[in-house]
Amino acid sequence: MQFILALFGALGARVNGAITRLGFASRFILAVLRLSGPSFVRFTLTIREIYFAGVMSLVIISVSGLFVGMVLGLQGYDILVRYASADAVGSMVALSLLRELGPVVAALLFASRAGSAITAEIGLMKTTEQLAAMEMMAVDPIARVVAPRFWGGVISMPILAAIFSIVGIFGGYLIAVILIGVDEGAFWSQMQAAVDLGSDVGNGFIKSFVFGIAVTWIAVFEGYDAPPTAEGVSGATTRTVVWSALAILGLDFILTALMFRGA
Amino acid sequence: MAEEPVVSLQNVSFGYDRTRLVLSDISLVVPRGKLVALMGGSGCGKTTILRLLGGVMRPTSGSARVFGCDMTTIRVAELYGLRRRMGMLFQFGALFTDLSVFDNVAFPMRERTDLPESIIRDLVLMKLHAVGLRGAHGLMPHQLSGGMARRVALARGIALDPQLMMYDEPFTGLDPISLAIIGQLIRRLNDALGASSIIVTHDVEESLRIVDYVYFVAEGRIIAEGTPDAVRKSAAPFVRQFVHGEADGSLPFHYPAPPYREQLMGR
Amino acid sequence: MNRNRLLDLWVGFFVALGIAALFVLALKVANASSFSAGASYSVIGKFDNIGGLKVRAPVKSAGVVVGRVTDISFDNESFEAVVVFAVADRYRFPRDSSAKILTSGLLGEQYIGLSAGGDTVNLKTGDTLKITQSAVILENLIGQFLYNRAAEGGAGDKK
């Protein structure tokens, strides 16, 4: 009996803690949005963060995109050739990339490359009292440090996803057309017939934008909330990657259900 | 008419929760132009006093006045105005690691003033010259030694010519030469700026050499105070122990524990 | 200041790359050129049964995509399906054209086939097609076939 009570007590404390944290995270993102003025008035602040979040992720995004596209080309050809429709490999590669893999894989890579870096940077600035120093100079760290990083990430993410998809389609083209010998005209025309600008490209873009908000929100929050010690920062970095991955996949399901329901 | 002191704390108490007070019944004053030290062992609440003065935290009870403003009721907008007149040097400098030395010192000017870039450049070089590091303006913080980083942080702290400087453990982790340099700089800058300063430290030798007045803090209370000369001659047991660095005294060496023999012999 | 210039250069390059990627997606990968934006006129067709026709299904004439289905609803008085479809302005059809619901391949998607009539007046927005042919429903077809066979068989027995 006592054991069960203790169990419920522990569970309750856990849930309570999680909800409190969610509340703080929501209050935090509102503060970030409210204090976002300087990120746009002094756009150089944000440009710097776009550089670190976006440009620095370019290599890993392009290389992964190329490989994912090539794998899709191989697998797609292998399956489609059984139904005598190998020509459709172009549309399969493009649709999988634009609707799902582009935004999702790019966001996962972005979370582990840029998200963890953002968390570690803000966490270390907190640990070394740089945030406190800023506050003592009457400069709000949320406006000066957090908001530019948030917007840098949010702006970078859709661009990265688009680049991922393009490189992936090129990878699929390399495998299907150059290596296997699918007819080039059929590859592109089938793709163009199947892919719709609004519902495929547009919805993929919306997905990547939503993922960008989720990942950078988690990253800046974990960094800002990290306990000011070495273990605290490393734990926060891990949490950023784990929570980002869960958020991306969960949101992906919700968005897919909303966007591609029949019709 | 007596001039109001820059800082005055009257019976200030502070605790993160109601049961455990970090500070209790602290009263101290910092007169204009003076250099005051808060001394005490590690973790006795000295840094908390600085946080109260900076408005990062509010006192639980008592009255805290900085530049005549009541810190218990001050509004955030006023607080930002007030902080413009304060400078703070953090324990390890807290330089912005992604900015160069020059940009670090320029940071408060760029953020808080509308000065043109050419004037900022001259001001930054003047501040850096004052701490002897004009030649290092192009370096990044990770290229600096601990003492140099502390001096750059000092230059940044005085960037807006504050009327109140606060130093949080400015002497920790420095070699004797850097330590003496920082000590001299603190005194010189205080007098040159006509500012008032509070130093939180546990370095007795260096601080007694430069300050005007000392408060001793232990377990969240002020237990002794006086001028450096008076402190050196003091007969109070804690002060003697602290000033002369004796391991055991009124403050016991051992953390409270059950009798040694009992614990070793087991149950 | 030089360091900032380099930063701007890289970020500019990055953003340009992103915009270029979107352009390629829009022009090379997707079928943006068809009817999402161009001017068009809407025509109504009433069908007894539309089968599996969906909104956004293509409207083809002689195999060329000339428009898209924009709306499908049910008329509660005539108990017919009302299909509205947009035809691009550059394609003109006589007023007595007819519409059929067809299937591309055996299992492919369904679309509307538009056959031109002989009238001198062209269709315009709001016109209703006079002649329509419903979708072929496989179950009905099989049912009819079986019924005919049974009828033939029955007739034979009587003889």
XYZ file of C-alpha atoms in Angstrom:
689
model
C 0.000 0.000 0.000
C 2.714 2.336 1.027
C 4.636 1.417 -2.098
C 1.700 2.241 -4.346
C 1.222 5.575 -2.624
C 4.907 6.349 -3.081
C 4.647 5.381 -6.733
C 1.717 7.719 -7.306
C 3.485 10.437 -5.391
C 6.573 10.121 -7.580
C 4.458 10.025 -10.727
C 2.532 13.084 -9.625
C 5.730 14.974 -8.918
C 7.060 14.036 -12.362
C 3.918 15.188 -14.162
C 3.796 18.312 -12.068
C 7.409 19.102 -12.915
C 6.882 18.480 -16.629
C 3.825 20.725 -16.778
C 5.591 23.478 -14.864
C 8.468 23.290 -17.330
C 6.071 23.445 -20.259
C 4.499 26.515 -18.714
C 7.884 28.163 -18.283
C 8.850 27.236 -21.844
C 5.655 28.843 -23.158
C 6.211 31.984 -21.122
C 9.779 32.020 -22.394
C 8.825 31.819 -26.081
C 6.329 34.648 -25.570
C 9.096 36.754 -24.046
C 11.339 35.884 -26.997
C 8.641 36.955 -29.456
C 7.917 40.128 -27.510
C 11.617 41.036 -27.437
C 12.281 40.164 -31.085
C 12.386 43.783 -32.256
C 16.171 44.172 -32.094
C 16.680 40.944 -34.086
C 15.114 42.650 -37.089
C 16.018 46.287 -36.481
C 19.681 45.297 -36.124
C 19.547 42.473 -38.630
C 23.324 41.875 -38.447
C 22.686 40.098 -35.138
C 20.379 37.627 -36.881
C 22.610 37.334 -39.946
C 25.377 36.085 -37.699
C 23.091 33.385 -36.326
C 21.854 32.413 -39.789
C 25.502 31.897 -40.602
C 26.081 29.593 -37.638
C 22.796 27.703 -37.852
C 22.324 27.622 -41.614
C 25.545 28.055 -43.530
C 27.469 25.797 -41.162
C 24.852 23.036 -41.630
C 25.043 23.264 -45.411
C 27.635 20.529 -45.894
C 25.990 17.891 -43.712
C 22.580 18.703 -45.206
C 23.769 18.427 -48.820
C 25.765 15.239 -48.285
C 22.919 13.530 -46.399
C 20.399 14.733 -48.975
C 22.470 13.289 -51.797
C 22.701 9.889 -50.093
C 19.043 9.770 -49.111
C 18.075 10.627 -52.694
C 20.363 7.951 -54.118
C 18.945 5.320 -51.747
C 15.428 6.368 -52.715
C 16.403 6.016 -56.363
C 17.705 2.483 -55.850
C 14.854 1.291 -53.638
C 12.201 3.025 -55.711
C 13.495 1.480 -58.916
C 13.671 -1.963 -57.296
C 10.032 -1.797 -56.198
C 8.568 -0.007 -59.219
C 10.229 -2.233 -61.781
C 8.080 -5.128 -60.486
C 4.989 -3.207 -61.555
C 6.569 -2.282 -64.857
C 6.475 1.380 -63.950
C 10.149 2.192 -63.461
C 9.496 5.537 -65.167
C 7.640 6.644 -62.062
C 10.810 6.517 -59.971
C 11.232 10.275 -60.459
C 7.833 11.064 -59.020
C 8.394 8.649 -56.133
C 11.746 10.206 -55.198
C 10.386 13.736 -55.483
C 7.197 13.060 -53.537
C 8.909 11.220 -50.675
C 11.509 13.958 -50.401
C 9.199 16.935 -50.659
C 6.446 15.627 -48.440
C 8.332 13.715 -45.778
C 12.045 13.060 -45.914
C 13.185 16.548 -46.871
C 11.603 18.388 -43.952
C 11.948 15.543 -41.422
C 15.511 14.403 -42.058
C 16.740 17.965 -42.562
C 15.099 18.952 -39.266
C 16.636 15.991 -37.427
C 20.071 16.860 -38.782
C 19.472 20.517 -37.997
C 18.558 19.633 -34.409
C 21.712 17.649 -33.851
C 24.004 20.047 -35.702
C 22.652 23.539 -35.006
C 20.159 22.953 -32.181
C 22.687 21.337 -29.875
C 25.205 24.074 -30.703
C 22.678 26.776 -29.795
C 21.883 25.056 -26.487
C 25.538 24.587 -25.624
C 26.385 28.185 -26.511
C 23.588 29.769 -24.475
C 24.167 27.314 -21.611
C 27.862 28.165 -21.495
C 27.132 31.891 -21.630
C 24.911 31.347 -18.605
C 27.501 29.215 -16.798
C 30.248 31.783 -17.328
C 27.911 34.564 -16.131
C 27.897 36.271 -19.526
C 24.107 36.483 -19.423
C 24.209 37.909 -15.899
C 26.865 40.410 -16.993
C 24.642 41.498 -19.855
C 21.728 41.935 -17.499
C 23.891 44.078 -15.218
C 24.667 46.281 -18.221
C 20.910 46.777 -18.557
C 20.838 44.720 -21.763
C 18.188 42.038 -21.845
C 19.850 38.717 -22.723
C 16.618 37.416 -24.234
C 16.546 40.300 -26.704
C 20.285 40.324 -27.386
C 21.256 36.637 -27.245
C 18.186 34.408 -27.442
C 15.930 36.129 -29.981
C 18.541 36.448 -32.785
C 19.418 32.773 -32.388
C 15.761 31.838 -32.467
C 15.095 33.772 -35.658
C 18.346 32.654 -37.243
C 17.240 29.054 -36.770
C 13.669 29.658 -37.896
C 14.870 31.362 -41.094
C 17.541 28.758 -41.837
C 15.445 25.629 -41.443
C 13.118 25.927 -44.508
C 16.087 26.874 -46.686
C 17.991 23.815 -45.506
C 14.991 21.562 -46.127
C 14.567 22.931 -49.658
C 18.256 22.375 -50.376
C 18.002 18.863 -48.926
C 15.106 18.033 -51.263
C 16.820 19.461 -54.336
C 20.059 17.624 -53.677
C 18.070 14.464 -52.920
C 16.165 14.685 -56.206
C 19.477 15.169 -57.957
C 20.785 12.045 -56.159
C 17.747 10.082 -57.312
C 18.363 11.379 -60.838
C 21.993 10.239 -60.693
C 21.011 6.708 -59.725
C 17.859 6.261 -61.807
C 18.851 8.037 -65.004
C 22.643 7.979 -65.138
C 23.306 4.655 -63.429
C 20.259 2.487 -64.154
C 19.182 4.108 -67.375
C 15.580 5.148 -66.793
C 14.506 7.439 -69.602
C 15.408 11.006 -68.677
C 12.324 12.575 -70.233
C 10.003 10.142 -68.474
C 11.813 10.708 -65.170
C 11.188 14.467 -65.225
C 7.766 14.458 -66.841
C 6.355 11.824 -64.477
C 7.757 13.861 -61.625
C 6.181 17.052 -62.889
C 2.853 15.330 -63.439
C 2.789 13.948 -59.897
C 4.178 16.847 -57.874
C 1.859 19.735 -57.134
C 3.237 23.133 -56.195
C 0.690 23.921 -53.507
C 0.023 20.623 -51.843
C 3.473 19.036 -52.110
C 6.098 21.776 -52.301
C 4.023 24.217 -50.270
C 3.065 21.788 -47.536
C 6.650 20.533 -47.296
C 7.737 24.136 -46.867
C 5.163 24.681 -44.113
C 6.365 21.514 -42.387
C 9.985 22.612 -42.431
C 8.998 26.028 -41.099
C 7.055 24.460 -38.209
C 9.944 22.091 -37.455
C 12.324 25.044 -37.490
C 10.242 26.847 -34.865
C 9.980 23.704 -32.718
C 13.677 22.815 -32.844
C 15.013 26.307 -32.188
C 12.455 26.889 -29.468
C 13.595 23.721 -27.686
C 17.243 24.605 -28.276
C 17.137 28.169 -26.930
C 14.919 27.160 -24.026
C 17.109 24.257 -22.936
C 20.169 26.486 -23.164
C 18.565 29.284 -21.180
C 17.173 26.874 -18.589
C 20.340 24.769 -18.264
C 21.764 24.430 -14.757
C 24.938 26.557 -14.751
C 27.402 23.691 -14.483
C 29.305 21.516 -16.947
C 26.969 18.550 -16.414
C 23.987 20.859 -16.605
C 24.969 22.128 -20.053
C 25.799 18.682 -21.409
C 22.482 17.331 -20.099
C 20.635 20.233 -21.715
C 22.364 19.565 -25.038
C 21.269 15.927 -24.940
C 17.723 16.954 -24.048
C 17.643 19.336 -27.005
C 18.423 16.543 -29.449
C 16.036 14.037 -27.841
C 13.110 16.414 -27.460
C 13.651 17.902 -30.906
C 13.543 14.452 -32.492
C 10.335 13.589 -30.640
C 8.783 16.946 -31.479
C 9.695 16.663 -35.167
C 8.232 13.176 -35.552
C 5.118 13.945 -33.523
C 4.464 17.212 -35.344
C 5.113 15.477 -38.649
C 2.315 13.027 -37.944
C -0.085 15.790 -36.971
C 0.794 17.962 -39.970
C 0.596 15.044 -42.393
C -2.799 14.070 -41.030
C -3.987 17.664 -41.470
C -2.509 18.229 -44.922
C -2.886 15.016 -46.867
C -6.211 13.764 -45.586
C -7.760 12.270 -48.695
C -8.638 14.541 -51.641
C 23.324 68.512 5.049
C 24.841 65.048 5.141
C 25.235 63.474 1.722
C 23.206 60.321 1.230
C 25.453 57.269 0.875
C 25.490 55.573 -2.533
C 24.400 52.295 -1.004
C 22.656 51.750 2.261
C 21.190 48.506 3.532
C 19.076 48.572 6.695
C 18.238 45.272 8.430
C 17.999 43.452 5.116
C 17.022 39.793 5.102
C 16.791 37.525 2.123
C 15.852 33.893 1.562
C 14.865 31.802 -1.450
C 12.121 30.283 0.698
C 10.634 31.385 3.995
C 12.270 28.767 6.174
C 15.914 29.271 5.232
C 17.391 32.743 5.205
C 20.542 33.310 3.177
C 20.991 36.792 4.611
C 19.608 38.007 7.888
C 19.626 41.481 9.316
C 22.362 42.969 7.154
C 23.090 46.670 7.582
C 25.850 48.390 5.699
C 26.627 51.676 3.958
C 28.917 52.638 1.110
C 29.664 56.372 1.233
C 30.461 58.261 -1.952
C 34.022 57.826 -3.170
C 34.842 55.014 -0.780
C 36.032 51.486 -1.398
C 34.271 48.973 0.824
C 35.041 45.268 1.119
C 32.721 42.461 2.119
C 34.749 39.588 3.441
C 33.843 36.139 4.572
C 34.229 32.485 3.887
C 32.964 30.831 0.735
C 29.200 30.492 0.503
C 28.346 32.936 3.288
C 26.052 35.074 1.142
C 28.412 37.810 -0.024
C 27.551 37.423 -3.684
C 23.866 37.492 -2.776
C 24.364 40.992 -1.394
C 25.720 42.122 -4.774
C 22.729 40.568 -6.503
C 20.406 42.523 -4.228
C 22.234 45.731 -5.071
C 22.040 44.981 -8.800
C 18.305 44.390 -8.484
C 18.609 40.815 -9.751
C 16.870 39.748 -6.548
C 14.684 41.626 -4.089
C 15.148 41.656 -0.317
C 12.618 39.639 1.683
C 12.513 42.291 4.372
C 14.357 45.458 5.382
C 15.213 48.409 3.199
C 17.856 48.523 0.501
C 18.610 51.866 -1.132
C 20.932 52.382 -4.092
C 21.400 55.952 -5.362
C 18.424 56.773 -3.163
C 16.096 54.327 -4.946
C 14.293 51.726 -2.901
C 15.268 48.353 -4.356
C 12.313 46.531 -2.814
C 9.731 48.407 -4.844
C 11.664 49.580 -7.893
C 10.082 49.060 -11.307
C 11.902 47.257 -14.100
C 12.228 50.363 -16.287
C 13.777 52.327 -13.416
C 16.012 49.401 -12.631
C 17.457 49.512 -16.148
C 18.127 53.204 -15.727
C 19.798 52.499 -12.408
C 21.994 49.751 -13.812
C 23.338 52.202 -16.348
C 25.070 53.908 -13.401
C 26.519 50.636 -12.104
C 29.390 48.522 -13.298
C 30.075 44.986 -12.272
C 33.110 42.773 -12.536
C 32.214 39.094 -12.394
C 34.276 36.397 -10.776
C 36.004 35.182 -13.926
C 35.377 38.303 -15.973
C 32.384 36.910 -17.888
C 33.724 38.327 -21.157
C 31.537 37.588 -24.178
C 33.438 34.731 -25.733
C 32.165 35.394 -29.252
C 33.328 39.020 -29.316
C 36.846 40.438 -29.532
C 38.375 42.443 -26.688
C 37.494 45.651 -28.502
C 33.890 44.613 -29.090
C 33.549 43.460 -25.493
C 34.470 46.892 -24.186
C 32.386 48.576 -26.869
C 29.381 46.377 -26.053
C 27.781 48.544 -23.318
C 28.351 51.708 -25.379
C 26.815 50.229 -28.527
C 23.863 48.759 -26.660
C 23.115 51.602 -24.293
C 24.147 54.779 -26.108
C 23.723 56.315 -29.552
C 27.330 57.397 -29.867
C 28.794 57.306 -33.391
C 31.240 54.489 -34.103
C 34.247 56.841 -34.300
C 33.674 58.153 -30.773
C 33.083 54.631 -29.472
C 36.404 53.622 -30.967
C 38.246 56.389 -29.135
C 36.439 55.680 -25.867
C 37.185 51.951 -26.054
C 40.859 52.597 -26.675
C 40.907 55.014 -23.716
C 39.311 52.451 -21.424
C 41.678 49.750 -22.599
C 44.605 52.113 -22.133
C 43.508 52.694 -18.540
C 43.909 48.976 -17.816
C 47.088 48.773 -19.887
C 45.688 46.566 -22.654
C 45.286 48.989 -25.553
C 47.591 46.757 -27.586
C 45.376 43.702 -27.062
C 42.212 45.174 -28.573
C 42.191 42.760 -31.516
C 42.504 39.549 -29.472
C 39.696 37.144 -28.678
C 38.923 36.322 -25.019
C 40.295 32.779 -25.271
C 43.696 34.219 -26.202
C 43.936 36.143 -22.917
C 45.424 35.030 -19.617
C 43.199 35.055 -16.536
C 44.599 38.362 -15.308
C 44.285 40.034 -18.703
C 40.698 38.808 -19.060
C 39.929 40.305 -15.667
C 41.416 43.639 -16.769
C 39.417 43.645 -19.993
C 36.289 42.923 -17.977
C 37.238 45.828 -15.740
C 37.558 48.093 -18.767
C 34.128 46.907 -19.891
C 32.733 47.510 -16.399
C 33.864 51.149 -16.450
C 32.850 51.677 -20.088
C 29.912 53.915 -19.187
C 31.716 55.660 -16.290
C 29.632 54.075 -13.519
C 29.141 55.753 -10.166
C 29.054 52.419 -8.381
C 31.415 49.569 -9.200
C 30.810 46.101 -7.825
C 33.499 43.452 -7.846
C 32.631 39.795 -7.316
C 35.767 37.946 -6.173
C 38.115 39.952 -8.408
C 41.215 38.231 -7.025
C 40.340 34.548 -7.387
C 42.683 32.382 -9.406
C 45.277 35.071 -10.121
C 49.047 34.925 -9.690
C 50.509 37.442 -7.195
C 51.552 39.913 -9.887
C 48.212 39.979 -11.684
C 46.573 40.159 -8.288
C 48.537 43.252 -7.314
C 47.821 44.832 -10.714
C 44.077 44.284 -10.355
C 44.147 45.580 -6.779
C 45.941 48.777 -7.784
C 43.635 49.244 -10.762
C 40.543 48.952 -8.602
C 41.819 51.628 -6.242
C 43.028 53.930 -9.006
C 39.895 53.661 -11.094
C 37.716 54.280 -8.047
C 39.518 57.499 -7.288
C 39.837 58.608 -10.905
C 36.152 58.075 -11.660
C 35.039 59.513 -8.348
C 32.982 56.374 -7.997
C 32.186 54.185 -5.030
C 33.050 50.515 -5.006
C 32.130 47.312 -3.236
C 34.499 44.386 -3.348
C 33.308 40.934 -2.397
C 36.350 38.853 -1.647
C 38.054 36.413 0.643
C 41.515 37.634 -0.179
C 42.535 39.408 3.028
C 46.005 40.711 2.239
C 45.278 42.472 -1.024
C 41.938 43.910 -0.018
C 43.098 45.255 3.347
C 45.819 47.094 1.429
C 43.412 48.967 -0.852
C 40.016 49.398 0.832
C 38.662 52.080 3.155
C 36.313 49.948 5.225
C 35.646 46.247 5.788
C 32.546 44.255 6.696
C 32.911 40.629 7.772
C 30.072 38.320 6.784
C 29.528 34.851 8.191
C 26.461 32.677 7.882
C 24.442 35.495 6.391
C 25.193 38.026 9.141
C 27.591 40.890 9.518
C 29.719 39.902 12.481
C 32.390 42.563 12.458
C 33.333 45.783 10.684
C 36.007 48.430 10.766
C 38.793 50.188 8.933
C 41.691 48.033 7.740
C 43.933 49.179 10.589
C 41.308 48.415 13.206
C 40.654 45.038 11.653
C 44.316 44.047 11.705
C 44.489 44.816 15.405
C 41.094 43.360 16.241
C 40.871 40.841 19.034
C 37.521 39.390 17.968
C 38.099 35.642 17.509
C 36.520 35.287 14.068
C 38.313 38.317 12.670
C 41.606 37.094 14.045
C 41.044 33.684 12.526
C 40.109 35.127 9.168
C 42.777 37.820 8.931
C 45.586 35.575 10.039
C 44.356 32.522 8.189
C 44.144 30.043 11.049
C 42.534 26.729 10.195
C 40.608 26.190 13.397
C 39.138 28.827 15.630
C 35.742 30.274 16.341
C 34.724 28.844 12.973
C 35.319 25.085 13.365
C 37.363 23.151 10.811
C 34.933 20.220 10.899
C 31.531 20.211 9.302
C 28.973 19.110 11.943
C 29.188 15.299 12.212
C 28.416 12.525 14.665
C 31.301 11.674 17.012
C 34.234 10.325 15.003
C 34.781 7.209 17.093
C 31.119 6.256 17.026
C 30.892 6.485 13.228
C 34.102 4.528 12.583
C 33.222 1.734 15.019
C 29.898 1.271 13.282
C 26.679 0.356 14.955
C 34.445 45.256 -40.577
C 35.999 42.795 -43.017
C 34.807 39.887 -40.937
C 31.230 41.142 -41.202
C 31.505 41.452 -44.978
C 32.514 37.805 -45.230
C 29.642 36.786 -42.971
C 27.167 38.729 -45.080
C 28.592 37.150 -48.203
C 28.104 33.613 -46.862
C 24.620 34.266 -45.554
C 23.670 35.957 -48.810
C 24.967 32.934 -50.684
C 22.967 30.660 -48.370
C 19.722 32.560 -48.796
C 20.224 32.789 -52.573
C 20.743 29.035 -52.625
C 17.480 28.557 -50.738
C 15.559 30.814 -53.135
C 17.125 29.044 -56.110
C 16.104 25.690 -54.606
C 12.516 26.877 -54.266
C 12.544 28.096 -57.867
C 13.823 24.768 -59.137
C 11.174 22.977 -57.082
C 8.494 25.233 -58.492
C 9.562 25.154 -62.139
C 11.372 21.895 -62.716
C 9.857 19.507 -60.176
C 6.276 20.662 -59.672
C 3.541 21.356 -62.206
C 3.132 24.980 -61.259
C 2.731 26.052 -64.837
C -0.646 24.359 -65.349
C -3.635 26.091 -63.801
C -2.858 27.225 -60.299
C -2.571 30.864 -61.273
C -3.703 31.443 -64.864
C -7.055 32.955 -65.827
C -9.855 30.486 -66.406
C -13.619 30.179 -66.769
C -15.875 27.840 -64.756
C -18.304 25.423 -66.345
C -20.863 23.223 -64.601
C -21.622 19.626 -65.456
C -24.337 17.496 -63.826
C -23.762 13.758 -63.598
C -25.886 10.862 -62.351
C -22.799 9.293 -60.858
C -19.267 10.629 -60.660
C -17.635 7.446 -59.354
C -14.320 8.301 -57.706
C -13.834 11.782 -59.211
C -12.103 14.172 -56.849
C -11.571 17.902 -56.600
C -8.411 18.903 -58.522
C -8.829 16.018 -60.956
C -7.752 17.021 -64.482
C -10.087 17.996 -67.288
C -8.747 16.689 -70.573
C -9.696 17.184 -74.175
C -8.067 14.979 -76.799
C -5.682 13.875 -74.041
C -4.446 17.417 -73.283
C -5.051 18.811 -69.795
C -7.201 21.913 -70.287
C -8.518 22.460 -66.761
C -9.205 21.137 -63.275
C -12.223 20.185 -61.205
C -12.724 22.927 -58.630
C -15.829 21.843 -56.742
C -18.094 18.821 -56.325
C -21.493 19.013 -54.626
C -24.829 17.227 -54.537
C -27.998 18.780 -55.927
C -30.762 17.967 -53.496
C -33.607 18.483 -56.029
C -32.452 16.590 -59.091
C -30.388 14.128 -56.997
C -27.419 14.620 -59.271
C -23.776 15.369 -58.649
C -22.861 18.943 -59.603
C -19.263 19.223 -60.764
C -17.718 22.647 -61.339
C -14.517 22.721 -63.307
C -12.250 25.501 -64.445
C -11.020 25.582 -68.026
C -8.043 27.739 -68.957
C -8.973 30.884 -70.851
C -6.805 30.069 -73.848
C -8.874 26.947 -74.568
C -12.275 27.657 -76.169
C -15.064 25.090 -76.504
C -18.432 25.278 -78.297
C -21.536 25.570 -76.117
C -22.819 22.101 -76.964
C -19.635 20.294 -75.896
C -20.113 17.158 -73.823
C -18.335 15.834 -70.725
C -17.597 12.255 -69.728
C -16.042 10.843 -66.623
C -13.205 8.587 -67.729
C -10.524 6.527 -66.066
C -6.888 6.651 -67.106
C -5.825 3.050 -67.519
C -7.573 0.198 -65.809
C -6.925 1.328 -62.230
C -5.788 4.913 -62.750
C -7.302 8.149 -61.520
C -10.556 9.480 -62.884
C -10.790 12.622 -64.967
C -13.266 14.553 -67.060
C -13.034 14.149 -70.796
C -14.361 17.115 -72.774
C -15.483 16.548 -76.362
C -16.085 19.577 -78.542
C -19.505 20.060 -80.165
C -20.405 22.054 -83.276
C -22.080 25.216 -81.979
C -20.717 28.608 -83.046
C -21.159 30.133 -79.581
C -18.455 29.274 -77.036
C -18.851 28.200 -73.430
C -18.489 30.909 -70.796
C -18.421 31.087 -66.996
C -21.585 29.696 -65.389
C -22.724 27.638 -68.370
C -24.083 24.159 -67.715
C -23.202 21.347 -70.091
C -26.218 19.744 -71.699
C -24.741 16.360 -72.478
C -22.894 14.428 -69.794
C -21.983 10.813 -69.341
C -21.487 9.358 -65.891
C -18.583 7.339 -64.642
C -18.537 3.695 -65.492
C -19.063 1.782 -62.280
C -17.453 -1.614 -62.436
C -20.027 -3.238 -60.122
C -22.957 -2.017 -62.255
C -21.220 -3.244 -65.383
C -20.674 -6.710 -63.946
C -24.226 -6.799 -62.578
C -25.641 -5.872 -65.958
C -23.500 -8.474 -67.668
C -24.637 -11.223 -65.272
C -28.286 -10.148 -65.655
C -28.026 -10.276 -69.441
C -26.470 -13.746 -69.309
C -29.182 -14.963 -66.962
C -31.864 -13.493 -69.219
C -30.317 -15.163 -72.276
C -30.017 -18.467 -70.418
C -33.648 -18.243 -69.244
C -34.840 -17.508 -72.772
C -32.910 -20.520 -74.051
C -34.491 -22.819 -71.510
C -37.962 -21.827 -72.529
C -37.304 -22.689 -76.125
